[in-house]
Amino acid sequence: QVQLVESGGGSVQAGGSLRLSCAVTGYAYSYYWGWFRQAPGKEREGVAVILLDGRTVYAESVEGRFTISKDNAKNTLDMQLNSLKPEDTAKYYCAADRWAVNGPLTPRYNYWGQGTQVNVSS
């Protein structure tokens, strides 16, 4: 049973940076590892995913600003958020699954963390 616990959210001004981390336990197979977000009144959306072969995919809205990485020694899934914009304000979730149903950025994963809030002010 995969367990995920996020940390690192907070409040920053536009243009600032944050680093999110997700502590991972309980997995024994290759997984898709991803970060998703959900803003109030909106559907959850994919932000960045590490594919089974280690390649990464990003939502167009964050390409070039966010970087996802996995530290296998520390068992964490991290994401560096740079050049933040007010529209990045959302609750961010890490997620994992052995399969990516309907594509890696589609939020149909089996394992989810509880989320961490990111607020970006203008």
PDB file of N, CA, C and O in Angstrom, residues 17-92:
ATOM      1  N   SER A  17       9.203  31.567  -5.369  1.00  0.00           N
ATOM      2  CA  SER A  17       9.437  30.128  -5.538  1.00  0.00           C
ATOM      3  C   SER A  17       9.019  29.356  -4.294  1.00  0.00           C
ATOM      4  O   SER A  17       9.034  29.896  -3.182  1.00  0.00           O
ATOM      5  N   LEU A  18       8.682  28.113  -4.508  1.00  0.00           N
ATOM      6  CA  LEU A  18       8.402  27.166  -3.430  1.00  0.00           C
ATOM      7  C   LEU A  18       8.920  25.801  -3.853  1.00  0.00           C
ATOM      8  O   LEU A  18       9.055  25.529  -5.051  1.00  0.00           O
ATOM      9  N   ARG A  19       9.171  24.960  -2.883  1.00  0.00           N
ATOM     10  CA  ARG A  19       9.541  23.577  -3.172  1.00  0.00           C
ATOM     11  C   ARG A  19       8.598  22.666  -2.407  1.00  0.00           C
ATOM     12  O   ARG A  19       8.516  22.747  -1.173  1.00  0.00           O
ATOM     13  N   LEU A  20       7.901  21.825  -3.129  1.00  0.00           N
ATOM     14  CA  LEU A  20       7.006  20.844  -2.528  1.00  0.00           C
ATOM     15  C   LEU A  20       7.712  19.507  -2.437  1.00  0.00           C
ATOM     16  O   LEU A  20       8.496  19.140  -3.313  1.00  0.00           O
ATOM     17  N   SER A  21       7.418  18.783  -1.363  1.00  0.00           N
ATOM     18  CA  SER A  21       7.997  17.459  -1.183  1.00  0.00           C
ATOM     19  C   SER A  21       6.901  16.483  -0.782  1.00  0.00           C
ATOM     20  O   SER A  21       5.943  16.860  -0.100  1.00  0.00           O
ATOM     21  N   CYS A  22       7.053  15.257  -1.196  1.00  0.00           N
ATOM     22  CA  CYS A  22       6.077  14.212  -0.893  1.00  0.00           C
ATOM     23  C   CYS A  22       6.846  12.984  -0.403  1.00  0.00           C
ATOM     24  O   CYS A  22       7.626  12.399  -1.158  1.00  0.00           O
ATOM     25  N   ALA A  23       6.647  12.644   0.858  1.00  0.00           N
ATOM     26  CA  ALA A  23       7.283  11.456   1.422  1.00  0.00           C
ATOM     27  C   ALA A  23       6.529  10.218   0.971  1.00  0.00           C
ATOM     28  O   ALA A  23       5.303  10.153   1.099  1.00  0.00           O
ATOM     29  N   VAL A  24       7.258   9.249   0.446  1.00  0.00           N
ATOM     30  CA  VAL A  24       6.652   8.064  -0.153  1.00  0.00           C
ATOM     31  C   VAL A  24       7.063   6.818   0.623  1.00  0.00           C
ATOM     32  O   VAL A  24       8.246   6.593   0.884  1.00  0.00           O
ATOM     33  N   THR A  25       6.080   5.996   0.964  1.00  0.00           N
ATOM     34  CA  THR A  25       6.374   4.714   1.602  1.00  0.00           C
ATOM     35  C   THR A  25       5.474   3.638   1.008  1.00  0.00           C
ATOM     36  O   THR A  25       4.427   3.936   0.429  1.00  0.00           O
ATOM     37  N   GLY A  26       5.904   2.389   1.135  1.00  0.00           N
ATOM     38  CA  GLY A  26       5.042   1.250   0.862  1.00  0.00           C
ATOM     39  C   GLY A  26       4.951   0.790  -0.577  1.00  0.00           C
ATOM     40  O   GLY A  26       4.048   0.041  -0.913  1.00  0.00           O
ATOM     41  N   TYR A  27       5.885   1.212  -1.447  1.00  0.00           N
ATOM     42  CA  TYR A  27       5.769   0.750  -2.841  1.00  0.00           C
ATOM     43  C   TYR A  27       6.874  -0.235  -3.161  1.00  0.00           C
ATOM     44  O   TYR A  27       7.939  -0.200  -2.570  1.00  0.00           O
ATOM     45  N   ALA A  28       6.592  -1.130  -4.115  1.00  0.00           N
ATOM     46  CA  ALA A  28       7.570  -2.148  -4.480  1.00  0.00           C
ATOM     47  C   ALA A  28       7.696  -2.325  -5.981  1.00  0.00           C
ATOM     48  O   ALA A  28       8.438  -3.176  -6.431  1.00  0.00           O
ATOM     49  N   TYR A  29       6.979  -1.517  -6.774  1.00  0.00           N
ATOM     50  CA  TYR A  29       6.978  -1.663  -8.214  1.00  0.00           C
ATOM     51  C   TYR A  29       7.306  -0.337  -8.872  1.00  0.00           C
ATOM     52  O   TYR A  29       7.386   0.684  -8.209  1.00  0.00           O
ATOM     53  N   SER A  30       7.457  -0.356 -10.169  1.00  0.00           N
ATOM     54  CA  SER A  30       7.603   0.887 -10.905  1.00  0.00           C
ATOM     55  C   SER A  30       6.254   1.581 -10.961  1.00  0.00           C
ATOM     56  O   SER A  30       5.238   0.957 -11.236  1.00  0.00           O
ATOM     57  N   TYR A  31       6.264   2.855 -10.700  1.00  0.00           N
ATOM     58  CA  TYR A  31       5.042   3.641 -10.673  1.00  0.00           C
ATOM     59  C   TYR A  31       5.167   4.899 -11.517  1.00  0.00           C
ATOM     60  O   TYR A  31       6.269   5.390 -11.761  1.00  0.00           O
ATOM     61  N   TYR A  32       4.031   5.403 -11.935  1.00  0.00           N
ATOM     62  CA  TYR A  32       3.937   6.785 -12.375  1.00  0.00           C
ATOM     63  C   TYR A  32       3.879   7.623 -11.100  1.00  0.00           C
ATOM     64  O   TYR A  32       3.121   7.316 -10.173  1.00  0.00           O
ATOM     65  N   TRP A  33       4.657   8.696 -11.049  1.00  0.00           N
ATOM     66  CA  TRP A  33       4.672   9.607  -9.889  1.00  0.00           C
ATOM     67  C   TRP A  33       4.293  10.987 -10.388  1.00  0.00           C
ATOM     68  O   TRP A  33       4.922  11.501 -11.318  1.00  0.00           O
ATOM     69  N   GLY A  34       3.296  11.592  -9.749  1.00  0.00           N
ATOM     70  CA  GLY A  34       2.838  12.865 -10.280  1.00  0.00           C
ATOM     71  C   GLY A  34       2.423  13.877  -9.238  1.00  0.00           C
ATOM     72  O   GLY A  34       2.180  13.550  -8.078  1.00  0.00           O
ATOM     73  N   TRP A  35       2.401  15.116  -9.675  1.00  0.00           N
ATOM     74  CA  TRP A  35       1.831  16.225  -8.908  1.00  0.00           C
ATOM     75  C   TRP A  35       0.608  16.738  -9.655  1.00  0.00           C
ATOM     76  O   TRP A  35       0.652  16.946 -10.873  1.00  0.00           O
ATOM     77  N   PHE A  36      -0.445  16.961  -8.904  1.00  0.00           N
ATOM     78  CA  PHE A  36      -1.699  17.469  -9.420  1.00  0.00           C
ATOM     79  C   PHE A  36      -2.118  18.646  -8.569  1.00  0.00           C
ATOM     80  O   PHE A  36      -1.595  18.842  -7.466  1.00  0.00           O
ATOM     81  N   ARG A  37      -3.050  19.436  -9.041  1.00  0.00           N
ATOM     82  CA  ARG A  37      -3.532  20.560  -8.242  1.00  0.00           C
ATOM     83  C   ARG A  37      -5.016  20.780  -8.488  1.00  0.00           C
ATOM     84  O   ARG A  37      -5.551  20.408  -9.528  1.00  0.00           O
ATOM     85  N   GLN A  38      -5.634  21.404  -7.509  1.00  0.00           N
ATOM     86  CA  GLN A  38      -7.056  21.717  -7.620  1.00  0.00           C
ATOM     87  C   GLN A  38      -7.310  23.076  -6.990  1.00  0.00           C
ATOM     88  O   GLN A  38      -7.062  23.270  -5.796  1.00  0.00           O
ATOM     89  N   ALA A  39      -7.785  23.990  -7.805  1.00  0.00           N
ATOM     90  CA  ALA A  39      -8.152  25.321  -7.332  1.00  0.00           C
ATOM     91  C   ALA A  39      -9.631  25.313  -6.967  1.00  0.00           C
ATOM     92  O   ALA A  39     -10.400  24.492  -7.478  1.00  0.00           O
ATOM     93  N   PRO A  40     -10.055  26.228  -6.100  1.00  0.00           N
ATOM     94  CA  PRO A  40     -11.467  26.271  -5.705  1.00  0.00           C
ATOM     95  C   PRO A  40     -12.382  26.408  -6.915  1.00  0.00           C
ATOM     96  O   PRO A  40     -12.158  27.246  -7.793  1.00  0.00           O
ATOM     97  N   GLY A  41     -13.397  25.555  -6.982  1.00  0.00           N
ATOM     98  CA  GLY A  41     -14.356  25.617  -8.061  1.00  0.00           C
ATOM     99  C   GLY A  41     -13.898  25.019  -9.373  1.00  0.00           C
ATOM    100  O   GLY A  41     -14.611  25.090 -10.375  1.00  0.00           O
ATOM    101  N   LYS A  42     -12.703  24.446  -9.379  1.00  0.00           N
ATOM    102  CA  LYS A  42     -12.170  23.856 -10.611  1.00  0.00           C
ATOM    103  C   LYS A  42     -11.893  22.380 -10.412  1.00  0.00           C
ATOM    104  O   LYS A  42     -11.764  21.890  -9.290  1.00  0.00           O
ATOM    105  N   GLU A  43     -11.759  21.685 -11.521  1.00  0.00           N
ATOM    106  CA  GLU A  43     -11.438  20.274 -11.454  1.00  0.00           C
ATOM    107  C   GLU A  43      -9.949  20.084 -11.169  1.00  0.00           C
ATOM    108  O   GLU A  43      -9.124  20.938 -11.472  1.00  0.00           O
ATOM    109  N   ARG A  44      -9.636  18.941 -10.595  1.00  0.00           N
ATOM    110  CA  ARG A  44      -8.229  18.611 -10.364  1.00  0.00           C
ATOM    111  C   ARG A  44      -7.545  18.413 -11.721  1.00  0.00           C
ATOM    112  O   ARG A  44      -8.099  17.820 -12.633  1.00  0.00           O
ATOM    113  N   GLU A  45      -6.320  18.928 -11.810  1.00  0.00           N
ATOM    114  CA  GLU A  45      -5.592  18.841 -13.068  1.00  0.00           C
ATOM    115  C   GLU A  45      -4.165  18.358 -12.853  1.00  0.00           C
ATOM    116  O   GLU A  45      -3.581  18.585 -11.787  1.00  0.00           O
ATOM    117  N   GLY A  46      -3.634  17.703 -13.866  1.00  0.00           N
ATOM    118  CA  GLY A  46      -2.266  17.241 -13.808  1.00  0.00           C
ATOM    119  C   GLY A  46      -1.286  18.382 -14.004  1.00  0.00           C
ATOM    120  O   GLY A  46      -1.510  19.257 -14.834  1.00  0.00           O
ATOM    121  N   VAL A  47      -0.211  18.386 -13.227  1.00  0.00           N
ATOM    122  CA  VAL A  47       0.817  19.417 -13.305  1.00  0.00           C
ATOM    123  C   VAL A  47       2.111  18.842 -13.889  1.00  0.00           C
ATOM    124  O   VAL A  47       2.660  19.381 -14.847  1.00  0.00           O
ATOM    125  N   ALA A  48       2.586  17.762 -13.308  1.00  0.00           N
ATOM    126  CA  ALA A  48       3.844  17.163 -13.756  1.00  0.00           C
ATOM    127  C   ALA A  48       3.877  15.700 -13.345  1.00  0.00           C
ATOM    128  O   ALA A  48       3.385  15.359 -12.269  1.00  0.00           O
ATOM    129  N   VAL A  49       4.428  14.865 -14.198  1.00  0.00           N
ATOM    130  CA  VAL A  49       4.477  13.428 -13.932  1.00  0.00           C
ATOM    131  C   VAL A  49       5.821  12.853 -14.367  1.00  0.00           C
ATOM    132  O   VAL A  49       6.357  13.262 -15.405  1.00  0.00           O
ATOM    133  N   ILE A  50       6.331  11.925 -13.577  1.00  0.00           N
ATOM    134  CA  ILE A  50       7.487  11.128 -13.968  1.00  0.00           C
ATOM    135  C   ILE A  50       6.952   9.799 -14.508  1.00  0.00           C
ATOM    136  O   ILE A  50       6.233   9.078 -13.798  1.00  0.00           O
ATOM    137  N   LEU A  51       7.279   9.504 -15.745  1.00  0.00           N
ATOM    138  CA  LEU A  51       6.789   8.291 -16.392  1.00  0.00           C
ATOM    139  C   LEU A  51       7.595   7.065 -15.950  1.00  0.00           C
ATOM    140  O   LEU A  51       8.614   7.191 -15.269  1.00  0.00           O
ATOM    141  N   LEU A  52       7.138   5.892 -16.362  1.00  0.00           N
ATOM    142  CA  LEU A  52       7.800   4.657 -15.946  1.00  0.00           C
ATOM    143  C   LEU A  52       9.257   4.597 -16.404  1.00  0.00           C
ATOM    144  O   LEU A  52      10.102   4.000 -15.721  1.00  0.00           O
ATOM    145  N   ASP A  53       9.554   5.212 -17.539  1.00  0.00           N
ATOM    146  CA  ASP A  53      10.926   5.186 -18.052  1.00  0.00           C
ATOM    147  C   ASP A  53      11.768   6.353 -17.561  1.00  0.00           C
ATOM    148  O   ASP A  53      12.901   6.538 -18.002  1.00  0.00           O
ATOM    149  N   GLY A  54      11.211   7.147 -16.638  1.00  0.00           N
ATOM    150  CA  GLY A  54      11.959   8.246 -16.060  1.00  0.00           C
ATOM    151  C   GLY A  54      11.786   9.580 -16.756  1.00  0.00           C
ATOM    152  O   GLY A  54      12.236  10.607 -16.237  1.00  0.00           O
ATOM    153  N   ARG A  55      11.176   9.577 -17.934  1.00  0.00           N
ATOM    154  CA  ARG A  55      10.922  10.854 -18.595  1.00  0.00           C
ATOM    155  C   ARG A  55       9.868  11.621 -17.815  1.00  0.00           C
ATOM    156  O   ARG A  55       9.127  11.066 -17.016  1.00  0.00           O
ATOM    157  N   THR A  56       9.834  12.928 -18.051  1.00  0.00           N
ATOM    158  CA  THR A  56       8.881  13.781 -17.355  1.00  0.00           C
ATOM    159  C   THR A  56       7.955  14.453 -18.362  1.00  0.00           C
ATOM    160  O   THR A  56       8.352  14.736 -19.501  1.00  0.00           O
ATOM    161  N   VAL A  57       6.741  14.686 -17.928  1.00  0.00           N
ATOM    162  CA  VAL A  57       5.789  15.443 -18.724  1.00  0.00           C
ATOM    163  C   VAL A  57       5.192  16.532 -17.845  1.00  0.00           C
ATOM    164  O   VAL A  57       5.024  16.337 -16.634  1.00  0.00           O
ATOM    165  N   TYR A  58       4.907  17.657 -18.467  1.00  0.00           N
ATOM    166  CA  TYR A  58       4.391  18.812 -17.746  1.00  0.00           C
ATOM    167  C   TYR A  58       3.150  19.365 -18.434  1.00  0.00           C
ATOM    168  O   TYR A  58       3.022  19.299 -19.652  1.00  0.00           O
ATOM    169  N   ALA A  59       2.280  19.931 -17.619  1.00  0.00           N
ATOM    170  CA  ALA A  59       1.195  20.709 -18.188  1.00  0.00           C
ATOM    171  C   ALA A  59       1.783  21.929 -18.878  1.00  0.00           C
ATOM    172  O   ALA A  59       2.790  22.494 -18.419  1.00  0.00           O
ATOM    173  N   GLU A  60       1.151  22.336 -19.952  1.00  0.00           N
ATOM    174  CA  GLU A  60       1.664  23.469 -20.716  1.00  0.00           C
ATOM    175  C   GLU A  60       1.754  24.715 -19.849  1.00  0.00           C
ATOM    176  O   GLU A  60       2.674  25.526 -20.012  1.00  0.00           O
ATOM    177  N   SER A  61       0.852  24.868 -18.915  1.00  0.00           N
ATOM    178  CA  SER A  61       0.798  26.079 -18.090  1.00  0.00           C
ATOM    179  C   SER A  61       1.979  26.209 -17.132  1.00  0.00           C
ATOM    180  O   SER A  61       2.237  27.305 -16.627  1.00  0.00           O
ATOM    181  N   VAL A  62       2.703  25.119 -16.895  1.00  0.00           N
ATOM    182  CA  VAL A  62       3.822  25.176 -15.934  1.00  0.00           C
ATOM    183  C   VAL A  62       5.152  24.831 -16.591  1.00  0.00           C
ATOM    184  O   VAL A  62       6.196  24.906 -15.938  1.00  0.00           O
ATOM    185  N   GLU A  63       5.126  24.433 -17.846  1.00  0.00           N
ATOM    186  CA  GLU A  63       6.346  24.060 -18.560  1.00  0.00           C
ATOM    187  C   GLU A  63       7.380  25.173 -18.464  1.00  0.00           C
ATOM    188  O   GLU A  63       7.089  26.341 -18.707  1.00  0.00           O
ATOM    189  N   GLY A  64       8.591  24.814 -18.050  1.00  0.00           N
ATOM    190  CA  GLY A  64       9.661  25.793 -17.939  1.00  0.00           C
ATOM    191  C   GLY A  64       9.723  26.506 -16.602  1.00  0.00           C
ATOM    192  O   GLY A  64      10.697  27.192 -16.304  1.00  0.00           O
ATOM    193  N   ARG A  65       8.698  26.351 -15.779  1.00  0.00           N
ATOM    194  CA  ARG A  65       8.674  27.007 -14.462  1.00  0.00           C
ATOM    195  C   ARG A  65       8.743  25.998 -13.322  1.00  0.00           C
ATOM    196  O   ARG A  65       9.316  26.279 -12.275  1.00  0.00           O
ATOM    197  N   PHE A  66       8.152  24.845 -13.516  1.00  0.00           N
ATOM    198  CA  PHE A  66       8.122  23.805 -12.480  1.00  0.00           C
ATOM    199  C   PHE A  66       9.032  22.656 -12.891  1.00  0.00           C
ATOM    200  O   PHE A  66       9.157  22.345 -14.079  1.00  0.00           O
ATOM    201  N   THR A  67       9.644  22.003 -11.901  1.00  0.00           N
ATOM    202  CA  THR A  67      10.494  20.848 -12.169  1.00  0.00           C
ATOM    203  C   THR A  67      10.178  19.746 -11.182  1.00  0.00           C
ATOM    204  O   THR A  67      10.286  19.949  -9.966  1.00  0.00           O
ATOM    205  N   ILE A  68       9.801  18.588 -11.701  1.00  0.00           N
ATOM    206  CA  ILE A  68       9.506  17.434 -10.858  1.00  0.00           C
ATOM    207  C   ILE A  68      10.728  16.539 -10.785  1.00  0.00           C
ATOM    208  O   ILE A  68      11.482  16.410 -11.756  1.00  0.00           O
ATOM    209  N   SER A  69      10.936  15.925  -9.616  1.00  0.00           N
ATOM    210  CA  SER A  69      12.070  15.014  -9.466  1.00  0.00           C
ATOM    211  C   SER A  69      11.758  14.001  -8.377  1.00  0.00           C
ATOM    212  O   SER A  69      10.917  14.237  -7.512  1.00  0.00           O
ATOM    213  N   LYS A  70      12.443  12.884  -8.441  1.00  0.00           N
ATOM    214  CA  LYS A  70      12.260  11.850  -7.419  1.00  0.00           C
ATOM    215  C   LYS A  70      13.613  11.499  -6.832  1.00  0.00           C
ATOM    216  O   LYS A  70      14.557  11.220  -7.560  1.00  0.00           O
ATOM    217  N   ASP A  71      13.701  11.541  -5.522  1.00  0.00           N
ATOM    218  CA  ASP A  71      14.925  11.212  -4.810  1.00  0.00           C
ATOM    219  C   ASP A  71      14.745   9.812  -4.227  1.00  0.00           C
ATOM    220  O   ASP A  71      14.081   9.639  -3.200  1.00  0.00           O
ATOM    221  N   ASN A  72      15.312   8.815  -4.884  1.00  0.00           N
ATOM    222  CA  ASN A  72      15.106   7.432  -4.450  1.00  0.00           C
ATOM    223  C   ASN A  72      15.827   7.137  -3.143  1.00  0.00           C
ATOM    224  O   ASN A  72      15.426   6.243  -2.400  1.00  0.00           O
ATOM    225  N   ALA A  73      16.890   7.856  -2.857  1.00  0.00           N
ATOM    226  CA  ALA A  73      17.609   7.650  -1.593  1.00  0.00           C
ATOM    227  C   ALA A  73      16.783   8.132  -0.409  1.00  0.00           C
ATOM    228  O   ALA A  73      16.786   7.514   0.667  1.00  0.00           O
ATOM    229  N   LYS A  74      16.068   9.232  -0.609  1.00  0.00           N
ATOM    230  CA  LYS A  74      15.259   9.792   0.470  1.00  0.00           C
ATOM    231  C   LYS A  74      13.801   9.349   0.391  1.00  0.00           C
ATOM    232  O   LYS A  74      13.013   9.661   1.277  1.00  0.00           O
ATOM    233  N   ASN A  75      13.447   8.649  -0.703  1.00  0.00           N
ATOM    234  CA  ASN A  75      12.042   8.246  -0.920  1.00  0.00           C
ATOM    235  C   ASN A  75      11.107   9.446  -0.910  1.00  0.00           C
ATOM    236  O   ASN A  75      10.084   9.460  -0.194  1.00  0.00           O
ATOM    237  N   THR A  76      11.469  10.458  -1.668  1.00  0.00           N
ATOM    238  CA  THR A  76      10.605  11.617  -1.798  1.00  0.00           C
ATOM    239  C   THR A  76      10.358  11.932  -3.263  1.00  0.00           C
ATOM    240  O   THR A  76      11.201  11.663  -4.123  1.00  0.00           O
ATOM    241  N   LEU A  77       9.193  12.505  -3.513  1.00  0.00           N
ATOM    242  CA  LEU A  77       8.844  13.065  -4.812  1.00  0.00           C
ATOM    243  C   LEU A  77       8.764  14.570  -4.610  1.00  0.00           C
ATOM    244  O   LEU A  77       7.999  15.036  -3.758  1.00  0.00           O
ATOM    245  N   ASP A  78       9.565  15.310  -5.348  1.00  0.00           N
ATOM    246  CA  ASP A  78       9.664  16.743  -5.121  1.00  0.00           C
ATOM    247  C   ASP A  78       9.236  17.521  -6.355  1.00  0.00           C
ATOM    248  O   ASP A  78       9.230  16.999  -7.472  1.00  0.00           O
ATOM    249  N   MET A  79       8.891  18.775  -6.135  1.00  0.00           N
ATOM    250  CA  MET A  79       8.622  19.656  -7.263  1.00  0.00           C
ATOM    251  C   MET A  79       9.037  21.069  -6.894  1.00  0.00           C
ATOM    252  O   MET A  79       8.582  21.605  -5.879  1.00  0.00           O
ATOM    253  N   GLN A  80       9.915  21.624  -7.705  1.00  0.00           N
ATOM    254  CA  GLN A  80      10.353  23.002  -7.553  1.00  0.00           C
ATOM    255  C   GLN A  80       9.431  23.888  -8.364  1.00  0.00           C
ATOM    256  O   GLN A  80       9.245  23.661  -9.561  1.00  0.00           O
ATOM    257  N   LEU A  81       8.864  24.898  -7.720  1.00  0.00           N
ATOM    258  CA  LEU A  81       7.947  25.822  -8.369  1.00  0.00           C
ATOM    259  C   LEU A  81       8.621  27.187  -8.433  1.00  0.00           C
ATOM    260  O   LEU A  81       8.849  27.817  -7.394  1.00  0.00           O
ATOM    261  N   ASN A  82       8.942  27.643  -9.618  1.00  0.00           N
ATOM    262  CA  ASN A  82       9.573  28.946  -9.818  1.00  0.00           C
ATOM    263  C   ASN A  82       8.655  29.866 -10.606  1.00  0.00           C
ATOM    264  O   ASN A  82       7.726  29.415 -11.267  1.00  0.00           O
ATOM    265  N   SER A  83       8.944  31.151 -10.524  1.00  0.00           N
ATOM    266  CA  SER A  83       8.177  32.158 -11.277  1.00  0.00           C
ATOM    267  C   SER A  83       6.684  31.963 -11.068  1.00  0.00           C
ATOM    268  O   SER A  83       5.904  31.942 -12.033  1.00  0.00           O
ATOM    269  N   LEU A  84       6.299  31.829  -9.827  1.00  0.00           N
ATOM    270  CA  LEU A  84       4.906  31.542  -9.520  1.00  0.00           C
ATOM    271  C   LEU A  84       3.988  32.684  -9.917  1.00  0.00           C
ATOM    272  O   LEU A  84       4.360  33.865  -9.838  1.00  0.00           O
ATOM    273  N   LYS A  85       2.790  32.307 -10.325  1.00  0.00           N
ATOM    274  CA  LYS A  85       1.773  33.250 -10.746  1.00  0.00           C
ATOM    275  C   LYS A  85       0.534  33.086  -9.867  1.00  0.00           C
ATOM    276  O   LYS A  85       0.311  31.999  -9.325  1.00  0.00           O
ATOM    277  N   PRO A  86      -0.284  34.112  -9.746  1.00  0.00           N
ATOM    278  CA  PRO A  86      -1.510  33.970  -8.952  1.00  0.00           C
ATOM    279  C   PRO A  86      -2.377  32.794  -9.404  1.00  0.00           C
ATOM    280  O   PRO A  86      -3.027  32.144  -8.571  1.00  0.00           O
ATOM    281  N   GLU A  87      -2.369  32.494 -10.685  1.00  0.00           N
ATOM    282  CA  GLU A  87      -3.178  31.375 -11.182  1.00  0.00           C
ATOM    283  C   GLU A  87      -2.619  30.014 -10.792  1.00  0.00           C
ATOM    284  O   GLU A  87      -3.254  28.985 -11.044  1.00  0.00           O
ATOM    285  N   ASP A  88      -1.449  29.981 -10.171  1.00  0.00           N
ATOM    286  CA  ASP A  88      -0.913  28.727  -9.629  1.00  0.00           C
ATOM    287  C   ASP A  88      -1.499  28.410  -8.256  1.00  0.00           C
ATOM    288  O   ASP A  88      -1.235  27.339  -7.706  1.00  0.00           O
ATOM    289  N   THR A  89      -2.258  29.340  -7.695  1.00  0.00           N
ATOM    290  CA  THR A  89      -2.874  29.104  -6.389  1.00  0.00           C
ATOM    291  C   THR A  89      -3.802  27.904  -6.449  1.00  0.00           C
ATOM    292  O   THR A  89      -4.712  27.854  -7.287  1.00  0.00           O
ATOM    293  N   ALA A  90      -3.559  26.934  -5.584  1.00  0.00           N
ATOM    294  CA  ALA A  90      -4.334  25.690  -5.578  1.00  0.00           C
ATOM    295  C   ALA A  90      -3.841  24.811  -4.434  1.00  0.00           C
ATOM    296  O   ALA A  90      -2.812  25.089  -3.817  1.00  0.00           O
ATOM    297  N   LYS A  91      -4.568  23.741  -4.213  1.00  0.00           N
ATOM    298  CA  LYS A  91      -4.073  22.699  -3.337  1.00  0.00           C
ATOM    299  C   LYS A  91      -3.355  21.681  -4.221  1.00  0.00           C
ATOM    300  O   LYS A  91      -3.906  21.233  -5.226  1.00  0.00           O
ATOM    301  N   TYR A  92      -2.135  21.364  -3.840  1.00  0.00           N
ATOM    302  CA  TYR A  92      -1.304  20.481  -4.641  1.00  0.00           C
ATOM    303  C   TYR A  92      -1.245  19.104  -3.991  1.00  0.00           C
ATOM    304  O   TYR A  92      -1.030  18.986  -2.785  1.00  0.00           O
TER     305      TYR A  92
END
